[in-house]
Coordinates of N, CA and C in Angstrom, one line a residue:
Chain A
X1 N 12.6 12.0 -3.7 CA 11.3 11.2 -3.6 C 10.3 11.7 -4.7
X2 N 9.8 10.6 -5.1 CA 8.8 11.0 -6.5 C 7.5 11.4 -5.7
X3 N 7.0 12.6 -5.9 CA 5.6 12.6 -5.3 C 4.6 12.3 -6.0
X4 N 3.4 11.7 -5.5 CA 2.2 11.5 -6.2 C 1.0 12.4 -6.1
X5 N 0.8 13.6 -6.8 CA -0.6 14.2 -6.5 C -1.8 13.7 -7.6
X6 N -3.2 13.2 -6.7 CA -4.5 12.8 -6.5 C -5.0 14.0 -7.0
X7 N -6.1 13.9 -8.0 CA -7.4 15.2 -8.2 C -8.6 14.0 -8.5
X8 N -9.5 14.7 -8.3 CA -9.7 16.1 -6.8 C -9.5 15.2 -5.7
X9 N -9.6 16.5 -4.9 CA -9.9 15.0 -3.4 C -11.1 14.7 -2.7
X10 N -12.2 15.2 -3.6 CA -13.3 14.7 -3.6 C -14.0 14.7 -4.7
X11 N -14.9 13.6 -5.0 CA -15.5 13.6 -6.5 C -17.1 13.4 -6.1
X12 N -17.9 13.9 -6.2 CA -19.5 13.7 -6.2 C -20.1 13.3 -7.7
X13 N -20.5 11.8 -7.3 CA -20.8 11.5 -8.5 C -22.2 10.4 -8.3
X14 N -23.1 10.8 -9.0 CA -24.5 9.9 -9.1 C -24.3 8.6 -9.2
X15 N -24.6 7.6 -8.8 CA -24.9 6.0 -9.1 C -24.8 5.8 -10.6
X16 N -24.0 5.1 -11.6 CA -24.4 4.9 -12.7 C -23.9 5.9 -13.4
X17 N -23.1 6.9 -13.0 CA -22.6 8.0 -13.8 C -21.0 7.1 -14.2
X18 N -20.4 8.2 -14.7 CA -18.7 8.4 -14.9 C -18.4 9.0 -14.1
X19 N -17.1 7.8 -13.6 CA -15.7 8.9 -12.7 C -14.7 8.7 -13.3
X20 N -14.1 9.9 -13.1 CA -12.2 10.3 -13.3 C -11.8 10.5 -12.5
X21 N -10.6 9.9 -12.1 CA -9.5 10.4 -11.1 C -8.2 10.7 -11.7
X22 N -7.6 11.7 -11.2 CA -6.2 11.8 -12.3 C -5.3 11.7 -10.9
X23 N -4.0 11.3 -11.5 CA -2.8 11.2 -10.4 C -2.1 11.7 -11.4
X24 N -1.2 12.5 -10.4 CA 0.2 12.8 -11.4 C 1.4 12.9 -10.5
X25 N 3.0 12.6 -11.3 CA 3.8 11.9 -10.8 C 4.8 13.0 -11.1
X26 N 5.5 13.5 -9.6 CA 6.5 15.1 -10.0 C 7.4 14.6 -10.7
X27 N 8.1 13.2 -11.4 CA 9.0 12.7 -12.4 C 8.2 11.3 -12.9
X28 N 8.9 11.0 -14.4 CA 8.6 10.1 -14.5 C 8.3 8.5 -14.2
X29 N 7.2 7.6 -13.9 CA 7.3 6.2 -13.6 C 7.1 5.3 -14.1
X30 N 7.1 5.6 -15.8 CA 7.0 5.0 -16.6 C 5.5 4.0 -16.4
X31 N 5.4 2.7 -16.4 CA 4.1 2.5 -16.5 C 3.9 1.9 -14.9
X32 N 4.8 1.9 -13.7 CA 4.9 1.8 -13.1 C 3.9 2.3 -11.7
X33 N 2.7 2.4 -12.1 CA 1.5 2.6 -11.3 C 0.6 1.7 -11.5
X34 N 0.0 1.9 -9.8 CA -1.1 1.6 -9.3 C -2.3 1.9 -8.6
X35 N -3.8 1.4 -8.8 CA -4.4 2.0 -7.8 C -5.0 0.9 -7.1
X36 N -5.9 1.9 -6.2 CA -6.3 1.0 -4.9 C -7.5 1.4 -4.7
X37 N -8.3 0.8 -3.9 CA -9.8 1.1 -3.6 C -9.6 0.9 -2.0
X38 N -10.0 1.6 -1.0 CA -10.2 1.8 0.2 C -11.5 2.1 0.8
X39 N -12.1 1.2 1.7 CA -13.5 1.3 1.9 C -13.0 1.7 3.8
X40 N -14.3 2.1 4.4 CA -13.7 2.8 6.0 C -13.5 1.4 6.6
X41 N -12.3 1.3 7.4 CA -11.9 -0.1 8.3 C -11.2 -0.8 7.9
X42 N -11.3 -1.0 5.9 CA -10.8 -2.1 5.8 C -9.3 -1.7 5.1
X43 N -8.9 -2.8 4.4 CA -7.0 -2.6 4.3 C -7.5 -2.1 2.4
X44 N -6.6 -1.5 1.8 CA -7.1 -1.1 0.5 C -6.6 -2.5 -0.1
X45 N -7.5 -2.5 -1.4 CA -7.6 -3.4 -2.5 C -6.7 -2.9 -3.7
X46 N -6.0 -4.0 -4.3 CA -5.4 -3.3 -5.4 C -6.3 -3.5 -7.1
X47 N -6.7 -2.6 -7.4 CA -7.6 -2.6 -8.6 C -6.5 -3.0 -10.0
X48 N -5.9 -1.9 -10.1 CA -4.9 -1.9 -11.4 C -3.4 -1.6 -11.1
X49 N -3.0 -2.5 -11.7 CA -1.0 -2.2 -11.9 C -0.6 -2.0 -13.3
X50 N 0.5 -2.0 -13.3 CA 1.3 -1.6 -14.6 C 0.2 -0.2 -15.4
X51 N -0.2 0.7 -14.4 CA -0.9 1.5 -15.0 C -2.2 0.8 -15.9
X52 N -2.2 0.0 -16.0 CA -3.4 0.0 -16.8 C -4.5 -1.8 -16.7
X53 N -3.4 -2.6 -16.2 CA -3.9 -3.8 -15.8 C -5.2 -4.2 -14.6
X54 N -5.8 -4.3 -15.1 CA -7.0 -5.1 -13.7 C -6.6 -6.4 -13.2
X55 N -6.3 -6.0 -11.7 CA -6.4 -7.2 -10.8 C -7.0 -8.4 -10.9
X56 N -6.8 -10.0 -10.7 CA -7.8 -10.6 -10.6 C -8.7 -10.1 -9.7
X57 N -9.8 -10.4 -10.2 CA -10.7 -10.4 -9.9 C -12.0 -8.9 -9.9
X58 N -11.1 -8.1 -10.4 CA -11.5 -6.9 -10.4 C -12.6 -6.4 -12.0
X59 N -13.8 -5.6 -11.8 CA -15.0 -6.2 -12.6 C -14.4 -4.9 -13.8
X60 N -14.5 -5.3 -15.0 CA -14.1 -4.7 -16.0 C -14.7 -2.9 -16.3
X61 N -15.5 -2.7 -15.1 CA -15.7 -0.9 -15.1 C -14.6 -0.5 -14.6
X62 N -13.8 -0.9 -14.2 CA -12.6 -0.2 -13.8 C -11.4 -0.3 -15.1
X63 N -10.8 0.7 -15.3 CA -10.1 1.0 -16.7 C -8.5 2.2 -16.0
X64 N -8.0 1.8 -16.0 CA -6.3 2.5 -15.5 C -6.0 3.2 -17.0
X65 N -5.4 3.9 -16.9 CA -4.9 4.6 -18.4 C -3.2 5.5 -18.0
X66 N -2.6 5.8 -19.0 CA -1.4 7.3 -19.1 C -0.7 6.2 -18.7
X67 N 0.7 6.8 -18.8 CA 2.1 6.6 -18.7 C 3.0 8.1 -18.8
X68 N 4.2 7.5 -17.9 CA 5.3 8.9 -17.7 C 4.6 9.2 -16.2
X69 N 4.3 10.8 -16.6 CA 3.5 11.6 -15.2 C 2.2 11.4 -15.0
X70 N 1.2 10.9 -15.8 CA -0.5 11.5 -15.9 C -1.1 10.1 -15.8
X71 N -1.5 10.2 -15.4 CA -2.5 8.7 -15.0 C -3.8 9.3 -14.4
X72 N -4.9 8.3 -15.4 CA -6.2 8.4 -14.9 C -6.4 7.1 -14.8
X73 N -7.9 7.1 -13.6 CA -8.4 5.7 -13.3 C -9.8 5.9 -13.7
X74 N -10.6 5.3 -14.2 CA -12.6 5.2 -14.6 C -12.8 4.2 -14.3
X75 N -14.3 4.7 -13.6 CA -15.0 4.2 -13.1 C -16.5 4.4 -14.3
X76 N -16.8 3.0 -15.3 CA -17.6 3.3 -16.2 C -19.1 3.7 -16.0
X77 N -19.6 3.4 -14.8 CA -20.6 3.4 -14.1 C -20.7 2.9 -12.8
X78 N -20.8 3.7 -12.0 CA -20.6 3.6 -10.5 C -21.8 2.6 -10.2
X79 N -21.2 1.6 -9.4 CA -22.2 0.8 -8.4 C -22.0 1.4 -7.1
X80 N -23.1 1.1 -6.5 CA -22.3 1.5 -4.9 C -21.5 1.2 -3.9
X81 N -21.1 0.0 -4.4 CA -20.3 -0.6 -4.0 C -18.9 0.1 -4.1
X82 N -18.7 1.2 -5.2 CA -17.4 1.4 -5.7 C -17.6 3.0 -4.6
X83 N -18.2 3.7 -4.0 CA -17.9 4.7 -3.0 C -17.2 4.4 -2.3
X84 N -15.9 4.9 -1.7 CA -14.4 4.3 -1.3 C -13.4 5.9 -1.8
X85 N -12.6 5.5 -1.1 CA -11.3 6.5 -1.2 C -10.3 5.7 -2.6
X86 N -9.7 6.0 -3.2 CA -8.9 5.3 -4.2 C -7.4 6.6 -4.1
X87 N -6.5 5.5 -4.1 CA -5.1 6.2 -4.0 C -4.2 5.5 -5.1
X88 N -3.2 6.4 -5.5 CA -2.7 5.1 -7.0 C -1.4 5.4 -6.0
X89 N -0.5 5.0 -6.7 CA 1.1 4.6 -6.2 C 1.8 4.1 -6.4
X90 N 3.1 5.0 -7.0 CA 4.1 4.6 -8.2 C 5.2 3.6 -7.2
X91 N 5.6 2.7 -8.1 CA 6.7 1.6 -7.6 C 7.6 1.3 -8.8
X92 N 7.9 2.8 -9.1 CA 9.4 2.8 -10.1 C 10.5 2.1 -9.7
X93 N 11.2 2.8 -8.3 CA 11.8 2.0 -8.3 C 11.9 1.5 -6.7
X94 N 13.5 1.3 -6.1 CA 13.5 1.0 -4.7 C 13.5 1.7 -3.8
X95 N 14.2 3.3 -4.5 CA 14.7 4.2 -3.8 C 13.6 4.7 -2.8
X96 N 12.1 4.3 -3.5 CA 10.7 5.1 -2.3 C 9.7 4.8 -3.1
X97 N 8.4 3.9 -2.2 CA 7.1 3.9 -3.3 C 6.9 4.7 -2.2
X98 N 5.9 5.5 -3.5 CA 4.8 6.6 -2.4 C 3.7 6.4 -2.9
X99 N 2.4 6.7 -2.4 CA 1.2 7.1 -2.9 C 0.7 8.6 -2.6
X100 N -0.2 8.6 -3.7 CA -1.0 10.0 -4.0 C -1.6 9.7 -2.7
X101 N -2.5 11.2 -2.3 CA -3.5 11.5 -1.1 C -4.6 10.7 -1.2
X102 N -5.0 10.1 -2.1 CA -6.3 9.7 -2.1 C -7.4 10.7 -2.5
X103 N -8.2 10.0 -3.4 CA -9.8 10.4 -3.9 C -10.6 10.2 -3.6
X104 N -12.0 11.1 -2.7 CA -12.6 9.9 -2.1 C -13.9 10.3 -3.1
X105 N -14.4 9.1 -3.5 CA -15.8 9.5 -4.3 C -16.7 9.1 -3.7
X106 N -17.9 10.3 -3.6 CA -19.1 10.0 -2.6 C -20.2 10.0 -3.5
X107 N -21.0 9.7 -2.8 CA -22.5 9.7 -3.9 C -22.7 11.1 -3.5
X108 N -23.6 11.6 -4.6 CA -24.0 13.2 -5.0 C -25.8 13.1 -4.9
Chain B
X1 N -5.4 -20.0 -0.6 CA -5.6 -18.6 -0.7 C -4.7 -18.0 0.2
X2 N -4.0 -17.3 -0.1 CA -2.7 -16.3 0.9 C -3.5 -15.4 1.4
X3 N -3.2 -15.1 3.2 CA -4.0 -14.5 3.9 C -2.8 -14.1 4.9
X4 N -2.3 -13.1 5.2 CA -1.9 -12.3 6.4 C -2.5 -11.6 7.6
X5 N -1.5 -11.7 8.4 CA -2.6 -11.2 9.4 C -1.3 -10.4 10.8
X6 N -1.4 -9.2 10.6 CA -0.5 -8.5 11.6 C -0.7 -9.0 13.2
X7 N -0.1 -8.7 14.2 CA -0.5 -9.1 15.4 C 1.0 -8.0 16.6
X8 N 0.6 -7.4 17.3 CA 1.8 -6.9 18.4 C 1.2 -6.0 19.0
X9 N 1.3 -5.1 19.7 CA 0.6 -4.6 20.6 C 0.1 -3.1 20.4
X10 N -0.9 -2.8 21.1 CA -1.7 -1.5 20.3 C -1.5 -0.7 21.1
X11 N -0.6 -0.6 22.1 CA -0.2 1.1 22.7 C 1.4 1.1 22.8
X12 N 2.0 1.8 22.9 CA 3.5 1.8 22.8 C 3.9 3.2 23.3
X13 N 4.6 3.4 24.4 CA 5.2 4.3 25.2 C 5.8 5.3 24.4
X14 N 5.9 6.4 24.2 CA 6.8 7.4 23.4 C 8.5 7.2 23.6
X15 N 9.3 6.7 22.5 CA 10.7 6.7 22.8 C 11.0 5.1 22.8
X16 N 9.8 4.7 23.3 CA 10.2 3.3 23.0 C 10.5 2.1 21.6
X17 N 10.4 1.4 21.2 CA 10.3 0.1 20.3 C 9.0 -0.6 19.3
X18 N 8.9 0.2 18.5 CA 7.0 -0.6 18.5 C 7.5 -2.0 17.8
X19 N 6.7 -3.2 17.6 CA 7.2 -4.1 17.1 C 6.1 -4.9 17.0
X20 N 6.0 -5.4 16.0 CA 4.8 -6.0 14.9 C 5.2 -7.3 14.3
X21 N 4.1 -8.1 14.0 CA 4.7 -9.6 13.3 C 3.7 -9.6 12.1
X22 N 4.0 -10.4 11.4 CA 2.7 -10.5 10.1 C 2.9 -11.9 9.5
X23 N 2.2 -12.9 10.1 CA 2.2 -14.2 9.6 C 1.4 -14.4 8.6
X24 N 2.6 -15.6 7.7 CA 1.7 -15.3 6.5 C 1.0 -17.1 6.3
X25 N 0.0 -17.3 5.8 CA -0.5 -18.5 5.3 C -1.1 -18.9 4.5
X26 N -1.1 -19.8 3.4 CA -1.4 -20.5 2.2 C -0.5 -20.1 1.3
X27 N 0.8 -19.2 1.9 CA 2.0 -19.5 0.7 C 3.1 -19.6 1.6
X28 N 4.3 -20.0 1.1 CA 6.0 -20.1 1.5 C 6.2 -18.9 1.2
X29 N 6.7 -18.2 2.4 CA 7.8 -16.7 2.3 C 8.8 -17.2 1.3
X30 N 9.5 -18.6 1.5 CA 10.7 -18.9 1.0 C 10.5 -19.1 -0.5
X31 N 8.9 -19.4 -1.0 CA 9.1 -19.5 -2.4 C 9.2 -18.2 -3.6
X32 N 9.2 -17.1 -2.5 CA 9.4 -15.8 -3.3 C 8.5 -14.4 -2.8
X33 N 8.5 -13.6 -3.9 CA 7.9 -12.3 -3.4 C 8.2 -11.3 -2.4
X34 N 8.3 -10.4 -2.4 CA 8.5 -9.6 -1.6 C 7.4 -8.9 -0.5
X35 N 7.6 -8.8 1.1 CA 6.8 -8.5 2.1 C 7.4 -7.3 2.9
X36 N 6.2 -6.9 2.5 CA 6.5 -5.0 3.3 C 5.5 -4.7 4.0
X37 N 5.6 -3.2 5.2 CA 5.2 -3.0 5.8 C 4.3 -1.2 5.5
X38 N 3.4 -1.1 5.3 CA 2.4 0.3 5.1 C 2.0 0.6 6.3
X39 N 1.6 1.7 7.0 CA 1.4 2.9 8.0 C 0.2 3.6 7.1
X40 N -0.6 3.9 7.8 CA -1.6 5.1 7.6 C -2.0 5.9 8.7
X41 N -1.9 7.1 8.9 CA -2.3 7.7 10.5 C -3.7 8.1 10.4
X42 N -4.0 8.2 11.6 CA -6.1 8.2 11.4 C -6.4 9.5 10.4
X43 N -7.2 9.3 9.7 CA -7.7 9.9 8.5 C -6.5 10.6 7.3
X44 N -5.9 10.1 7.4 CA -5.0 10.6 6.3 C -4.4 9.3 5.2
X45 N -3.0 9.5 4.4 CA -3.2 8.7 3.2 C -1.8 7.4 4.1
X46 N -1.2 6.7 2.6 CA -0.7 5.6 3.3 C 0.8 6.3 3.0
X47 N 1.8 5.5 3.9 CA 2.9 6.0 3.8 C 3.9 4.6 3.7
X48 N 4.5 4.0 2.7 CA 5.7 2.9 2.9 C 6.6 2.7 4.0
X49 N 6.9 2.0 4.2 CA 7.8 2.1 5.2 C 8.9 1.1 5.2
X50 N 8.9 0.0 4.6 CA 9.8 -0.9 4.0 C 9.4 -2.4 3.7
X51 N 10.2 -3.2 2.8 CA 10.2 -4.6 2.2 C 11.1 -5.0 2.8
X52 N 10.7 -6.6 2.6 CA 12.0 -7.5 2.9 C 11.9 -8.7 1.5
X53 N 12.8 -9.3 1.1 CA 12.8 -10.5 0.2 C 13.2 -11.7 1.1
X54 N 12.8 -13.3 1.0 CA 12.9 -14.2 1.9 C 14.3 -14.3 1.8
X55 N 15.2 -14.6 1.0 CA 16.6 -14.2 1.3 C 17.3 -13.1 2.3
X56 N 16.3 -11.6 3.1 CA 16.9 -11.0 4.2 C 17.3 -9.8 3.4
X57 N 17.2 -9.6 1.9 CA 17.6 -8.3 1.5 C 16.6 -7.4 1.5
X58 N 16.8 -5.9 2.0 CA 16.0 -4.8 3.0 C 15.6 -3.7 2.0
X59 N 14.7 -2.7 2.2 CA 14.4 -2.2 1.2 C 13.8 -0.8 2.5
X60 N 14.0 -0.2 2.6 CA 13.3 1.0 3.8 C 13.3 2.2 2.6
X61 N 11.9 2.7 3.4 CA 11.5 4.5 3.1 C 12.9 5.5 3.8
X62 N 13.4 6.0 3.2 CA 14.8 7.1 3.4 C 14.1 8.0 4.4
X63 N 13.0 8.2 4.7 CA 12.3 9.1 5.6 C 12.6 8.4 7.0
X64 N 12.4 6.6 7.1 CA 12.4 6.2 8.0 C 13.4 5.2 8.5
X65 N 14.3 5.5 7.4 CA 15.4 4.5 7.5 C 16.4 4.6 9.1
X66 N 16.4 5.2 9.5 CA 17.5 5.3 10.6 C 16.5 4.5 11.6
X67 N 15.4 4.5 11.9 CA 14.4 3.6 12.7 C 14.1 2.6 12.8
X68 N 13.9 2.1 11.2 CA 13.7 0.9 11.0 C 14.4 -0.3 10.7
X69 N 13.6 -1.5 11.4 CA 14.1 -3.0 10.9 C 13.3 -4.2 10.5
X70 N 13.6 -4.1 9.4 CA 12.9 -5.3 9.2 C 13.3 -6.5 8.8
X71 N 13.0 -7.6 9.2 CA 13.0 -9.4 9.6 C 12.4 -10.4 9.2
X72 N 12.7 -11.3 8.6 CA 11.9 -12.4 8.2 C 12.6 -13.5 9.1
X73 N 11.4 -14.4 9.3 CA 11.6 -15.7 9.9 C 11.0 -17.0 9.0
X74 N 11.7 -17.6 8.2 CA 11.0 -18.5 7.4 C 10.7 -19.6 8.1
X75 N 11.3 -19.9 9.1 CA 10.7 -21.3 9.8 C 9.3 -21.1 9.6
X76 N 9.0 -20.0 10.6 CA 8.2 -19.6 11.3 C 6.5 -19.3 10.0
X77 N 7.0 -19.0 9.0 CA 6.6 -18.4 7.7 C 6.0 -16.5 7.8
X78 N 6.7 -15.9 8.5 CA 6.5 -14.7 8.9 C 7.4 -13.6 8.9
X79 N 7.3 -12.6 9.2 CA 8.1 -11.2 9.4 C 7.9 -10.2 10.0
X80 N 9.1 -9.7 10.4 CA 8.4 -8.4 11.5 C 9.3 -7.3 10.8
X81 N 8.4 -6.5 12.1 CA 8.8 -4.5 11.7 C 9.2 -4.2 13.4
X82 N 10.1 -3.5 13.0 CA 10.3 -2.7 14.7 C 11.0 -1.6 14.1
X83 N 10.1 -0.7 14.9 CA 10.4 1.2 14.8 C 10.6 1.1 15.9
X84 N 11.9 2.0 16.1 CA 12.6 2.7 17.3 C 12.0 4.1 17.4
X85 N 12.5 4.3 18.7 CA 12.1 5.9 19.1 C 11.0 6.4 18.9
X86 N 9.6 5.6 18.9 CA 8.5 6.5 18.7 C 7.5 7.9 19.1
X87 N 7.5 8.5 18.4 CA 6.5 9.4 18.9 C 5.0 9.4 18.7
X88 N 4.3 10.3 18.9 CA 2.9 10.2 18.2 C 2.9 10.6 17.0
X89 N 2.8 10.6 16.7 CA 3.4 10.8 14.9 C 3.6 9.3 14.3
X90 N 3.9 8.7 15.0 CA 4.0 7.3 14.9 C 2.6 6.3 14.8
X91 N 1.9 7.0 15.6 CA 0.1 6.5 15.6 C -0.6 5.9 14.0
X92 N -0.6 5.1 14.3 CA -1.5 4.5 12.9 C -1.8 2.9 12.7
X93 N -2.6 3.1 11.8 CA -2.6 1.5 11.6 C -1.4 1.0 10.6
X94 N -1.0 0.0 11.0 CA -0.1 -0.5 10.3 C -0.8 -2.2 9.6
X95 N 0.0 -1.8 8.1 CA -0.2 -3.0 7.5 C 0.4 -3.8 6.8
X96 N 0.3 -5.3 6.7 CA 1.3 -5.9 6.1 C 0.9 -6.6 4.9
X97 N 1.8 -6.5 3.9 CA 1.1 -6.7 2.5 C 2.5 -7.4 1.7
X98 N 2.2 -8.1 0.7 CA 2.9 -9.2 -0.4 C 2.9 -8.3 -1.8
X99 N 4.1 -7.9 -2.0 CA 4.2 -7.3 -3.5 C 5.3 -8.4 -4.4
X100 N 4.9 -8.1 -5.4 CA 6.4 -8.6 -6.0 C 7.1 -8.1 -6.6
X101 N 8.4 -7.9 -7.8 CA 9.3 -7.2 -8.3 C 10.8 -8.1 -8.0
X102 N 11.8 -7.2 -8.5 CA 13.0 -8.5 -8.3 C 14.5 -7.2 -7.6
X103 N 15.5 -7.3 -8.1 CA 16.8 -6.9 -7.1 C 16.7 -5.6 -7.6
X104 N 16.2 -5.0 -8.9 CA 15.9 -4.1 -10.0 C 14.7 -2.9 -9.7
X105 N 13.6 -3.5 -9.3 CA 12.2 -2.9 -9.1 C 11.1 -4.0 -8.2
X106 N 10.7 -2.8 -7.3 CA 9.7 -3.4 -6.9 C 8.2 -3.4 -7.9
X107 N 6.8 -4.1 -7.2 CA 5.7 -3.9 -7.9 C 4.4 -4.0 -7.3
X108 N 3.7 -3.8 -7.6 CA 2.3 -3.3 -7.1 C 1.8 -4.0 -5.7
X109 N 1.4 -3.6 -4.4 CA 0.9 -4.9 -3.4 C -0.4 -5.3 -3.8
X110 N -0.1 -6.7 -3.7 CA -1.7 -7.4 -4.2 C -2.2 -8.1 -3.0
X111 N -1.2 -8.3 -2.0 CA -2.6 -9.2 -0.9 C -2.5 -8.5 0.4
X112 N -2.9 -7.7 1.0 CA -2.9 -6.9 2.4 C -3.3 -7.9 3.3
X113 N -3.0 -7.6 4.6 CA -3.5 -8.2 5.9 C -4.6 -6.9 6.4
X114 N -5.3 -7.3 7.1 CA -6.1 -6.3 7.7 C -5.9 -5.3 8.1
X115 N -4.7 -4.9 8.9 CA -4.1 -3.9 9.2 C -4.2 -4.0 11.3
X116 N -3.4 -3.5 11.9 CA -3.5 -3.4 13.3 C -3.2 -1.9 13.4
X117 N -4.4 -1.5 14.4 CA -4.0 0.0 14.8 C -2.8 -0.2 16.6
X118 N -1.7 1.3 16.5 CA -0.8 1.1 16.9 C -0.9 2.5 17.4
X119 N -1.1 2.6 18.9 CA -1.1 4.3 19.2 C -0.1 4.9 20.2
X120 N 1.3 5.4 20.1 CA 1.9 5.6 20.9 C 1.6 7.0 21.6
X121 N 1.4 6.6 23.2 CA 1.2 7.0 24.4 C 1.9 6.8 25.3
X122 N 1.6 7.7 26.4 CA 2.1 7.6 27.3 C 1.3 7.1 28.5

């Protein structure tokens, strides 16, 4: 099973700042990631696939990056809207998707 | 606009059957994509648990494979999950979501259903 480990697993960050989240993948997934945005109650949202693509609909502060094991997700300037848990999750192949623990970024 | 929506029952005996449906509407199961089922237990992360393709070919988490089954009904335009043998450990909301990918690789889920919470008790 490929695991996915999330840093940190909490991020405090100001309204209007920059965030980073990094995932990393115990083998390679080639570009085979995704993330997600999770708010409390609701089902998660998928932001970016193929590591680096934005969803329809999804507003261009969000930027996916890396391939292989290392993946980052930015957030270019937080709205508040974007405070949520975000988890990425490799879908190499059939043998198992998993996701990382999740990141939850709070306002600071 | 494609919209899902889980539906089965929210308490389940320990040892028993849990079993879940996810009807889907504003698309044909039969015109493609792949439909799988995600678990999350109260405050922690999500965990897979398997796909189906409208042709009936299966795709299970190796963690949960001996439990699981999963079903499509295209008349109906829907699909189900049924986990055997549950315990509490089994507790979570369950959710059903549309990925796509082909016989080779799966790919990212893009349309969730809300999710149904599922708490086995006694």
């Amino acid at each position: 099973e490929i695991v996915m480990t999330q840093s940190p697993a909490t991020l405090s960050v100001s309204p209007g700042e920059r965030a980073t989240l990094s995932c990393r993948a115990s083998q390679s997934v080639s570009s085979n990631l995704a993330w997600y945005q999770q708010k409390p109650g609701q089902a998660p949202r998928l932001l970016i696939y193929g590591a680096s693509t934005r969803a329809t609909g999804i507003p261009a502060r969000f930027s996916g990056s890396g391939s292989g094991t290392e993946f980052t997700l930015t957030i270019s300037s937080l709205q508040s809207e974007d405070f949520a848990v975000y988890y990425c999750q490799q879908y190499n192949n059939w043998l198992s998707l998993t996701f990382g623990g999740g990141t939850k970024v709070e306002i600071k | 606009q494609v919209q899902l929506q889980e539906s089965g029952p929210g308490l389940v005996k320990p040892s028993e059957t849990l079993s879940l449906t996810c009807a889907v509407s504003g698309y044909s199961i039969s015109s493609g994509y792949y439909w799988g089922w995600i678990r999350q237990p109260p405050g922690k992360g999500l965990e897979w648990i398997g796909s189906i393709y409208h042709s009936g070919s299966t795709y299970y988490n190796p963690s949960l494979k001996s439990r699981v089954t999963i079903s499509v009904d295209t008349s109906k335009n829907q699909f189900s999950l049924k986990l055997s043998s549950v315990t509490a450990a089994d507790t979570a909301v369950y959710y059903c979501a549309r990925h796509g990918g082909s016989y080779y690789s799966p790919d990212a889920f893009d349309i969730w259903g809300q999710g149904t919470m599922v708490t086995v008790s006694s």
